[in-house]
Amino acid sequence: MEQKKVVALSKEQHAKTRISTENALSHIADQHMLPVVVQEFVVAGAEFPVVFIKDGQNDSYQPVVLLGLAANQNLVMADGKWDALYVPRVARNYPLVLVQPEPNSDRLVVAVDESSARVNEKEGLPLFKEDGSETDYLADRKKQMGEYVEFSRITRGFSEKLKSLDLIKEQVLTITVDGEPRNINGIHMIDEKKLNELDNEVFLELRKLGFLTAIYAHLMSLQHTQKLVQKLVKPA
């Protein structure tokens, strides 16, 4: 696999840099899950299972969409093309990325992964105009990345709230492929029984925080696991 070469964006160094729109999602071709923010649960959950994975290091939960049923297996990519209507936010801006210039810094700077085949000086969308100012394309990407940082902060609060209420449980997903049962481990989801047993006051708090929509979108999205099984059995 090619080594990433992430370089802070500068109008001098990248004056002629363009981003090709060909194979725009090739960087996630072998990803079986992608992080999502709480603001995406309704639209992402309309197509993919939204589940939680546990970060053992800091005992937190990260919501993700499942794109496959095993590591390095992306069942939503067909012949290099994205076979779904919705593209998760986390995948949209690459090869532009946000990086911390110093470890543990709160400051983030826009960088570009120069190892990407999409980064060139001949075709695609330019990052800077002749006068050195940002193109609309770059300005829009920076806006989206800024929003993603803010949405990620809200999502961490959402996950922490669910954890504090003991609403997240581990669930082994059992799927049947060609008549053989298979278990998928490491998946967490909201405990619907405990959710329904919450005090009215706590339930109302979740509603006021705007979290109930995301909770129900997550629970409803779990039905899409079967779609992934079908893609596995009968490749598109």
XYZ file of N, CA and C in Angstrom:
708
model
N 0.853 -1.208 0.000
C 0.000 0.000 0.000
C 0.881 1.248 0.000
N 0.503 2.209 -0.797
C 1.320 3.411 -0.909
C 1.289 4.206 0.389
N 2.467 4.692 0.765
C 2.590 5.483 1.989
C 1.934 6.844 1.785
N 1.182 7.274 2.779
C 0.558 8.597 2.678
C 1.630 9.684 2.788
N 1.444 10.741 2.029
C 2.363 11.876 2.108
C 1.512 13.123 2.334
N 1.191 13.363 3.599
C 0.282 14.456 3.956
C 1.093 15.724 4.210
N 0.772 16.752 3.417
C 1.527 18.009 3.466
C 0.561 19.158 3.712
N 0.923 20.052 4.632
C 0.073 21.224 4.912
C -0.127 22.024 3.627
N -1.363 22.440 3.413
C -1.708 23.150 2.176
C -1.132 24.568 2.200
N -0.502 24.972 1.092
C -0.028 26.360 0.985
C -0.239 26.852 -0.438
N -0.582 28.125 -0.555
C -0.892 28.666 -1.893
C 0.355 28.739 -2.759
N 1.546 28.770 -2.124
C 2.787 28.782 -2.911
C 3.079 27.376 -3.448
N 3.109 26.405 -2.515
C 3.475 25.043 -2.891
C 2.418 24.358 -3.761
N 1.143 24.739 -3.552
C 0.052 24.049 -4.256
C -0.698 24.973 -5.223
N 0.008 25.981 -5.733
C -0.608 26.971 -6.626
C -1.247 26.314 -7.845
N -0.633 25.237 -8.341
C -1.138 24.593 -9.565
C -1.813 23.254 -9.280
N -1.939 22.916 -8.020
C -2.498 21.602 -7.672
C -3.981 21.515 -8.021
N -4.323 20.389 -8.610
C -5.730 20.104 -8.932
C -6.122 18.764 -8.315
N -7.422 18.617 -8.059
C -7.947 17.370 -7.505
C -8.852 16.725 -8.548
N -8.424 15.570 -9.054
C -9.238 14.854 -10.040
C -10.500 14.313 -9.365
N -11.594 14.316 -10.114
C -12.847 13.779 -9.573
C -13.032 12.300 -9.950
N -12.059 11.736 -10.672
C -12.122 10.314 -11.032
C -11.884 9.442 -9.806
N -12.629 8.359 -9.701
C -12.456 7.408 -8.589
C -12.399 8.125 -7.237
N -13.360 9.005 -7.032
C -13.336 9.878 -5.848
C -13.404 9.126 -4.520
N -13.874 7.880 -4.553
C -13.994 7.134 -3.295
C -13.087 5.908 -3.254
N -12.073 5.906 -4.110
C -11.163 4.748 -4.150
C -10.422 4.557 -2.823
N -10.265 5.644 -2.052
C -9.529 5.539 -0.775
C -10.292 4.756 0.292
N -11.591 4.490 0.063
C -12.338 3.693 1.050
C -12.761 2.339 0.470
N -12.140 1.938 -0.630
C -12.533 0.697 -1.315
C -12.398 -0.541 -0.441
N -11.480 -0.490 0.541
C -11.301 -1.664 1.418
C -11.727 -1.394 2.859
N -12.580 -0.381 3.040
C -13.066 -0.054 4.389
C -14.388 -0.768 4.647
N -14.471 -1.527 5.724
C -15.750 -2.208 6.003
C -16.631 -1.411 6.956
N -16.094 -0.310 7.486
C -16.918 0.611 8.285
C -16.333 2.010 8.187
N -17.202 3.005 8.361
C -16.769 4.401 8.340
C -17.412 5.145 9.501
N -16.677 6.036 10.174
C -17.284 6.841 11.231
C -18.388 7.732 10.679
N -19.439 7.930 11.459
C -20.483 8.889 11.096
C -20.766 9.785 12.294
N -21.306 10.966 12.009
C -21.692 11.882 13.080
C -23.197 11.780 13.290
N -23.645 12.223 14.446
C -25.048 12.046 14.827
C -26.001 12.727 13.840
N -25.526 13.806 13.204
C -26.355 14.522 12.229
C -26.614 13.689 10.963
N -25.875 12.603 10.788
C -26.026 11.762 9.590
C -26.893 10.532 9.826
N -27.272 10.266 11.069
C -27.937 8.994 11.372
C -29.183 8.754 10.512
N -29.976 9.795 10.286
C -31.232 9.603 9.545
C -30.949 9.254 8.085
N -30.066 10.033 7.418
C -29.815 9.783 5.995
C -28.927 8.560 5.775
N -27.893 8.401 6.609
C -27.017 7.230 6.464
C -27.776 5.967 6.873
N -28.594 6.096 7.922
C -29.349 4.948 8.419
C -30.454 4.486 7.490
N -30.760 5.310 6.477
C -31.756 4.896 5.481
C -31.165 3.879 4.505
N -29.823 3.765 4.488
C -29.167 2.844 3.547
C -28.243 1.813 4.195
N -27.639 2.188 5.327
C -26.637 1.314 5.946
C -26.982 1.049 7.408
N -26.501 -0.076 7.969
C -26.634 -0.252 9.418
C -25.715 0.743 10.137
N -26.270 1.460 11.100
C -25.472 2.357 11.950
C -25.299 1.655 13.294
N -24.052 1.400 13.676
C -23.775 0.710 14.941
C -22.691 1.474 15.697
N -22.319 0.992 16.854
C -21.265 1.615 17.649
C -20.118 0.632 17.806
N -18.894 1.150 17.776
C -17.742 0.319 18.129
C -17.064 0.958 19.337
N -16.462 0.111 20.149
C -15.869 0.603 21.400
C -14.386 0.867 21.223
N -13.960 2.032 21.698
C -12.539 2.356 21.729
C -12.019 1.939 23.100
N -11.276 0.845 23.130
C -10.799 0.296 24.397
C -9.859 1.232 25.143
N -9.165 2.113 24.403
C -8.177 2.989 25.036
C -8.823 4.008 25.965
N -9.904 4.640 25.500
C -10.535 5.647 26.370
C -11.975 5.284 26.732
N -12.332 3.996 26.492
C -13.633 3.480 26.929
C -14.799 4.313 26.383
N -14.669 4.729 25.124
C -15.736 5.522 24.501
C -16.319 4.743 23.326
N -17.430 5.262 22.798
C -18.109 4.598 21.686
C -18.149 5.505 20.468
N -17.815 4.938 19.321
C -17.829 5.677 18.055
C -18.900 5.096 17.146
N -19.868 5.924 16.708
C -20.839 5.410 15.740
C -20.198 5.243 14.359
N -20.557 4.158 13.689
C -20.032 3.876 12.350
C -21.156 3.325 11.479
N -20.974 3.412 10.167
C -21.853 2.673 9.251
C -21.098 1.429 8.820
N -21.819 0.316 8.743
C -21.221 -0.924 8.257
C -21.328 -0.975 6.740
N -20.198 -1.163 6.080
C -20.167 -1.278 4.620
C -19.825 -2.707 4.196
N -19.409 -3.513 5.164
C -19.050 -4.903 4.899
C -19.220 -5.714 6.159
N -19.004 -7.006 6.048
C -19.226 -7.905 7.185
C -17.935 -8.561 7.661
N -16.801 -8.103 7.115
C -15.492 -8.586 7.541
C -14.474 -7.492 7.250
N -13.329 -7.541 7.922
C -12.287 -6.529 7.708
C -11.891 -6.471 6.235
N -11.636 -5.261 5.743
C -11.206 -5.010 4.352
C -12.248 -5.412 3.305
N -13.505 -5.527 3.714
C -14.558 -5.936 2.782
C -15.596 -4.820 2.648
N -15.572 -4.129 1.512
C -16.551 -3.069 1.265
C -17.549 -3.572 0.223
N -18.745 -3.911 0.690
C -19.776 -4.462 -0.197
C -20.578 -3.377 -0.913
N -20.313 -2.104 -0.539
C -21.047 -0.996 -1.165
C -20.314 -0.506 -2.421
N -19.040 -0.866 -2.541
C -18.276 -0.537 -3.745
C -18.450 -1.670 -4.753
N -18.901 -1.352 -5.945
C -19.045 -2.351 -7.006
C -18.238 -1.892 -8.210
N -17.234 -2.674 -8.576
C -16.339 -2.321 -9.693
C -15.763 -0.915 -9.532
N -15.347 -0.610 -8.311
C -14.730 0.688 -8.042
C -15.707 1.838 -7.939
N -16.990 1.551 -8.095
C -18.023 2.613 -8.021
C -18.822 2.447 -6.730
N -19.224 3.581 -6.172
C -20.008 3.612 -4.937
C -21.459 3.287 -5.273
N -21.948 2.157 -4.754
C -23.292 1.692 -5.112
C -24.307 2.062 -4.026
N -24.428 3.352 -3.747
C -25.386 3.844 -2.753
C -25.651 5.311 -3.038
N -26.762 5.823 -2.522
C -27.108 7.228 -2.751
C -26.302 8.152 -1.850
N -26.091 7.724 -0.595
C -25.481 8.623 0.395
C -23.995 8.318 0.585
N -23.192 9.365 0.585
C -21.756 9.235 0.873
C -21.490 9.845 2.250
N -21.033 9.058 3.223
C -20.752 9.615 4.550
C -19.782 10.793 4.496
N -20.029 11.759 5.348
C -19.255 13.001 5.356
C -17.743 12.760 5.461
N -17.364 11.770 6.255
C -15.949 11.540 6.525
C -15.169 11.212 5.255
N -15.877 10.719 4.219
C -15.195 10.279 2.995
C -15.191 11.328 1.890
N -15.873 12.445 2.103
C -16.129 13.361 0.988
C -14.974 14.271 0.590
N -14.136 14.644 1.521
C -13.171 15.711 1.250
C -11.769 15.231 0.868
N -11.496 13.958 1.082
C -10.195 13.411 0.719
C -9.925 13.649 -0.765
N -8.696 13.954 -1.173
C -7.423 13.908 -0.435
C -7.099 15.135 0.417
N -8.082 16.013 0.643
C -7.877 17.089 1.613
C -8.228 16.557 2.992
N -7.389 16.832 3.971
C -7.595 16.324 5.332
C -7.242 17.417 6.337
N -7.719 17.242 7.559
C -7.330 18.144 8.649
C -6.284 17.449 9.500
N -5.231 18.162 9.849
C -4.177 17.575 10.690
C -3.833 18.518 11.840
N -3.294 17.922 12.903
C -2.785 18.714 14.024
C -1.331 19.062 13.726
N -0.994 20.351 13.646
C 0.407 20.710 13.366
C 1.347 20.314 14.501
N 0.836 20.325 15.712
C 1.631 19.890 16.870
C 0.819 18.857 17.642
N 1.500 17.857 18.249
C 0.784 16.850 19.044
C -0.039 17.515 20.155
N -1.226 16.975 20.394
C -2.138 17.471 21.450
C -2.568 18.922 21.243
N -2.414 19.431 20.017
C -2.816 20.808 19.732
C -4.312 20.851 19.431
N -4.958 21.939 19.817
C -6.371 22.127 19.471
C -6.492 22.687 18.057
N -5.379 23.188 17.554
C -5.382 23.829 16.240
C -5.331 22.760 15.148
N -6.118 22.972 14.098
C -6.112 22.053 12.957
C -5.800 22.834 11.690
N -5.015 22.240 10.821
C -4.721 22.902 9.545
C -5.130 21.981 8.401
N -5.469 22.607 7.264
C -5.844 21.827 6.081
C -4.572 21.328 5.407
N -4.578 20.037 5.075
C -3.432 19.432 4.399
C -3.949 18.622 3.214
N -3.019 18.189 2.368
C -3.387 17.371 1.209
C -2.504 16.130 1.194
N -3.109 14.994 0.889
C -2.349 13.746 0.780
C -1.809 13.655 -0.644
N -0.542 14.031 -0.796
C 0.059 14.091 -2.135
C 0.300 12.705 -2.739
N 0.155 11.654 -1.924
C 0.344 10.298 -2.464
C -0.897 9.829 -3.238
N -2.013 10.556 -3.088
C -3.238 10.177 -3.801
C -3.072 10.384 -5.303
N -3.543 9.401 -6.063
C -3.479 9.492 -7.528
C -4.343 10.638 -8.044
N -5.236 11.144 -7.216
C -6.129 12.217 -7.645
C -5.467 13.594 -7.585
N -4.309 13.684 -6.916
C -3.597 14.962 -6.786
C -2.636 15.109 -7.967
N -2.844 16.160 -8.766
C -1.995 16.358 -9.947
C -2.035 17.834 -10.345
N -1.393 18.173 -11.460
C -1.400 19.571 -11.917
C -2.022 19.726 -13.299
N -2.672 18.642 -13.788
C -3.194 18.683 -15.161
C -4.713 18.683 -15.251
N -5.376 17.853 -14.452
C -6.830 17.749 -14.606
C -7.523 17.771 -13.257
N -8.797 18.185 -13.311
C -9.579 18.215 -12.079
C -9.834 19.633 -11.606
N -10.198 19.748 -10.351
C -10.592 21.044 -9.789
C -9.409 21.713 -9.102
N -9.122 22.966 -9.486
C -7.992 23.667 -8.859
C -8.313 24.083 -7.426
N -7.266 24.199 -6.614
C -7.434 24.633 -5.225
C -7.273 26.153 -5.095
N -6.432 26.714 -5.978
C -6.174 28.157 -5.909
C -6.354 28.797 -7.284
N -6.769 30.070 -7.254
C -6.916 30.837 -8.497
C -5.553 31.423 -8.880
N -5.522 32.034 -10.044
C -4.272 32.653 -10.542
C -3.703 33.660 -9.530
N -4.592 34.397 -8.865
C -4.127 35.440 -7.932
C -3.766 34.889 -6.549
N -3.831 33.556 -6.399
C -3.451 32.951 -5.119
C -4.591 32.795 -4.134
N -5.780 33.332 -4.496
C -6.932 33.180 -3.588
C -7.551 31.781 -3.747
N -8.313 31.382 -2.751
C -8.915 30.046 -2.762
C -10.038 29.951 -3.797
N -10.139 28.805 -4.446
C -11.274 28.571 -5.347
C -12.505 28.241 -4.498
N -13.668 28.314 -5.124
C -14.909 27.950 -4.425
C -14.850 26.502 -3.949
N -14.211 25.650 -4.757
C -14.084 24.233 -4.403
C -13.348 24.077 -3.069
N -12.205 24.748 -2.929
C -11.429 24.645 -1.689
C -12.193 25.268 -0.515
N -12.806 26.434 -0.752
C -13.560 27.103 0.323
C -14.694 26.214 0.833
N -15.378 25.543 -0.106
C -16.479 24.656 0.264
C -15.965 23.454 1.055
N -14.834 22.889 0.618
C -14.259 21.741 1.320
C -13.839 22.130 2.741
N -13.251 23.305 2.886
C -12.817 23.762 4.213
C -14.021 23.961 5.135
N -15.113 24.491 4.559
C -16.346 24.690 5.334
C -16.875 23.334 5.814
N -16.893 22.358 4.899
C -17.391 21.028 5.260
C -16.529 20.373 6.339
N -15.216 20.556 6.235
C -14.324 19.962 7.237
C -14.508 20.619 8.606
N -14.736 21.934 8.587
C -14.994 22.646 9.838
C -16.283 22.163 10.496
N -17.316 21.972 9.662
C -18.595 21.452 10.174
C -18.402 20.061 10.778
N -17.593 19.242 10.108
C -17.388 17.869 10.575
C -16.735 17.845 11.959
N -15.813 18.760 12.185
C -15.160 18.853 13.505
C -16.200 19.179 14.577
N -17.073 20.148 14.281
C -18.114 20.540 15.237
C -19.117 19.415 15.446
N -19.540 18.766 14.361
C -20.488 17.656 14.466
C -19.877 16.484 15.252
N -18.578 16.273 15.095
C -17.897 15.188 15.824
C -17.921 15.461 17.328
N -17.781 16.740 17.681
C -17.828 17.121 19.107
C -19.215 16.817 19.683
N -20.257 17.168 18.934
C -21.635 16.893 19.382
C -21.865 15.383 19.473
N -21.301 14.644 18.526
C -21.461 13.189 18.494
C -20.799 12.537 19.705
N -19.633 13.058 20.093
C -18.974 12.528 21.308
C -19.870 12.736 22.530
N -20.529 13.907 22.589
C -21.463 14.183 23.687
C -22.643 13.222 23.678
N -23.141 12.922 22.479
C -24.245 11.972 22.294
C -23.843 10.588 22.819
N -22.681 10.111 22.390
C -22.209 8.783 22.805
C -21.956 8.728 24.311
N -21.397 9.814 24.854
C -21.124 9.854 26.297
C -22.427 9.826 27.093
N -23.449 10.506 26.577
C -24.752 10.523 27.258
C -25.355 9.116 27.279
N -25.304 8.438 26.143
C -25.836 7.066 26.074
C -25.079 6.144 27.028
N -23.769 6.317 27.070
C -22.938 5.480 27.948
C -23.274 5.743 29.414
N -23.452 7.015 29.766
C -23.739 7.366 31.169
C -25.085 6.789 31.616
N -25.992 6.594 30.662
C -27.307 6.023 30.983
C -27.316 4.495 30.825
N -26.121 3.950 30.521
C -25.974 2.501 30.334
C -26.909 1.970 29.242
N -27.003 2.739 28.152
C -27.929 2.374 27.071
C -27.252 1.626 25.924
N -25.912 1.506 25.978
C -25.219 0.827 24.882
C -24.829 -0.581 25.329
N -25.186 -1.561 24.527
C -24.862 -2.955 24.873
C -24.129 -3.610 23.701
N -23.296 -4.586 24.055
C -22.618 -5.350 22.998
C -23.606 -6.349 22.422
N -23.513 -6.547 21.128
C -24.449 -7.450 20.469
C -23.686 -8.244 19.411
N -23.718 -9.545 19.532
C -23.128 -10.373 18.485
C -24.153 -10.473 17.354
N -23.766 -10.011 16.174
C -24.669 -10.109 15.020
C -24.488 -11.485 14.391
N -25.555 -12.240 14.308
C -25.487 -13.546 13.659
C -26.165 -13.452 12.307
N -25.398 -13.716 11.279
C -25.943 -13.670 9.914
C -25.826 -15.053 9.296
N -26.635 -15.311 8.306
C -26.586 -16.608 7.622
C -26.146 -16.390 6.181
N -25.013 -16.973 5.835
C -24.472 -16.868 4.480
C -24.378 -18.273 3.894
N -25.095 -18.490 2.802
C -25.131 -19.812 2.160
C -25.500 -20.917 3.153
N -26.463 -20.599 4.005
C -26.941 -21.589 4.967
C -26.055 -21.771 6.192
N -24.923 -21.064 6.223
C -23.994 -21.185 7.357
C -24.113 -19.961 8.263
N -24.366 -20.181 9.578
C -24.406 -19.021 10.482
C -22.995 -18.461 10.713
N -22.914 -17.127 10.732
C -21.647 -16.451 10.978
C -21.864 -15.380 12.039
N -20.949 -15.284 12.958
C -21.057 -14.270 14.011
C -20.142 -13.085 13.715
N -20.676 -11.886 13.919
C -19.865 -10.673 13.806
C -19.761 -10.082 15.207
N -18.530 -10.007 15.703
C -18.308 -9.520 17.067
C -17.853 -8.062 17.063
N -17.830 -7.473 18.258
C -17.324 -6.110 18.404
C -18.332 -5.026 18.081
N -19.580 -5.432 17.823
C -20.637 -4.471 17.482
C -21.410 -4.099 18.750
N -21.720 -2.819 18.887
C -22.543 -2.353 20.018
C -23.754 -1.611 19.472
N -24.839 -1.679 20.204
C -26.040 -0.952 19.786
C -26.819 -0.483 21.015
N -27.831 0.312 20.776
C -28.635 0.834 21.879
C -29.571 -0.263 22.380
N -29.637 -0.379 23.672
C -30.499 -1.383 24.322
C -31.926 -0.829 24.355
N -32.763 -1.333 23.460
C -34.112 -0.787 23.314
C -34.949 -1.019 24.571
N -34.717 -2.150 25.228
C -35.473 -2.446 26.455
C -35.171 -1.404 27.537
N -33.878 -1.104 27.719
C -33.496 -0.100 28.726
C -33.974 1.292 28.325
N -33.967 1.566 27.028
C -34.450 2.858 26.542
C -35.916 3.047 26.937
N -36.708 1.999 26.757
C -38.142 2.072 27.070
C -38.420 2.116 28.565
N -37.422 1.744 29.379
C -37.603 1.747 30.830
C -37.089 3.027 31.491
N -36.592 3.963 30.681
C -36.066 5.217 31.241
C -37.170 6.012 31.937
N -36.784 6.747 32.962
C -37.732 7.665 33.611
C -38.197 8.706 32.599
N -39.410 9.180 32.782
C -39.948 10.212 31.882
C -39.037 11.431 31.801
N -38.461 11.794 32.953
C -37.605 12.983 33.030
C -36.358 12.819 32.148
N -35.743 11.639 32.219
C -34.535 11.364 31.432
C -34.889 11.292 29.950
N -36.000 10.649 29.644
C -36.456 10.516 28.261
C -36.702 11.904 27.656
N -37.321 12.775 28.463
C -37.598 14.142 28.013
C -36.293 14.898 27.759
N -35.294 14.632 28.609
C -33.985 15.287 28.431
C -33.366 14.868 27.083
N -33.465 13.591 26.756
C -32.939 13.116 25.473
C -33.661 13.792 24.312
N -34.960 13.998 24.481
C -35.734 14.672 23.440
C -35.281 16.120 23.282
N -35.086 16.797 24.421
C -34.669 18.203 24.381
C -33.273 18.362 23.779
N -32.413 17.374 24.005
C -31.058 17.404 23.445
C -31.073 17.113 21.942
N -32.216 16.660 21.431
C -32.329 16.343 20.006
C -31.774 14.976 19.658
N -31.646 14.109 20.678
C -31.010 12.809 20.468
C -31.982 11.690 20.089
N -33.271 11.888 20.351
C -34.216 10.788 20.113
C -34.299 10.392 18.640
N -34.264 11.378 17.761
C -34.337 11.081 16.323
C -33.192 10.164 15.913
N -31.981 10.503 16.395
C -30.800 9.697 16.059
C -30.915 8.293 16.648
N -31.428 8.202 17.875
C -31.578 6.894 18.527
C -32.491 5.989 17.705
N -33.633 6.510 17.296
C -34.576 5.682 16.532
C -34.067 5.404 15.114
N -33.329 6.357 14.540
C -32.738 6.129 13.213
C -31.727 4.983 13.284
N -30.953 4.962 14.370
C -29.982 3.870 14.585
C -30.704 2.528 14.698
N -31.730 2.479 15.526
C -32.451 1.207 15.736
C -33.102 0.715 14.442
N -33.655 1.634 13.673
C -34.305 1.239 12.416
C -33.284 0.822 11.357
N -32.089 1.392 11.436
C -31.068 1.101 10.418
C -30.554 -0.333 10.489
N -30.733 -0.982 11.628
C -30.165 -2.325 11.813
C -30.744 -3.335 10.827
N -31.920 -3.036 10.296
C -32.528 -3.945 9.317
C -31.679 -4.051 8.045
N -30.822 -3.040 7.784
C -30.036 -3.038 6.544
C -28.874 -4.024 6.583
N -28.634 -4.637 7.741
C -27.585 -5.666 7.811
C -27.893 -6.771 6.800
N -29.166 -7.069 6.651
C -29.571 -8.137 5.733
C -29.225 -7.789 4.281
N -29.258 -6.487 3.961
C -28.892 -6.064 2.601
C -27.428 -6.395 2.309
N -26.570 -6.218 3.324
C -25.151 -6.541 3.158
C -24.973 -8.041 2.942
N -25.765 -8.831 3.670
C -25.705 -10.289 3.508
C -26.070 -10.661 2.074
N -27.108 -10.017 1.549
C -27.539 -10.313 0.178
C -26.469 -9.946 -0.844
N -25.770 -8.826 -0.594
C -24.691 -8.418 -1.494
C -23.558 -9.434 -1.444
N -23.354 -10.008 -0.261
C -22.281 -10.997 -0.086
C -22.609 -12.275 -0.843
N -23.862 -12.686 -0.753
C -24.282 -13.942 -1.381
C -24.374 -13.776 -2.895
N -24.966 -12.643 -3.310
C -25.119 -12.396 -4.750
C -24.441 -11.087 -5.092
N -23.150 -11.134 -5.406
C -22.462 -9.892 -5.752
C -23.163 -9.180 -6.901
N -23.220 -7.828 -6.785
C -23.919 -7.024 -7.811
C -23.237 -7.187 -9.161
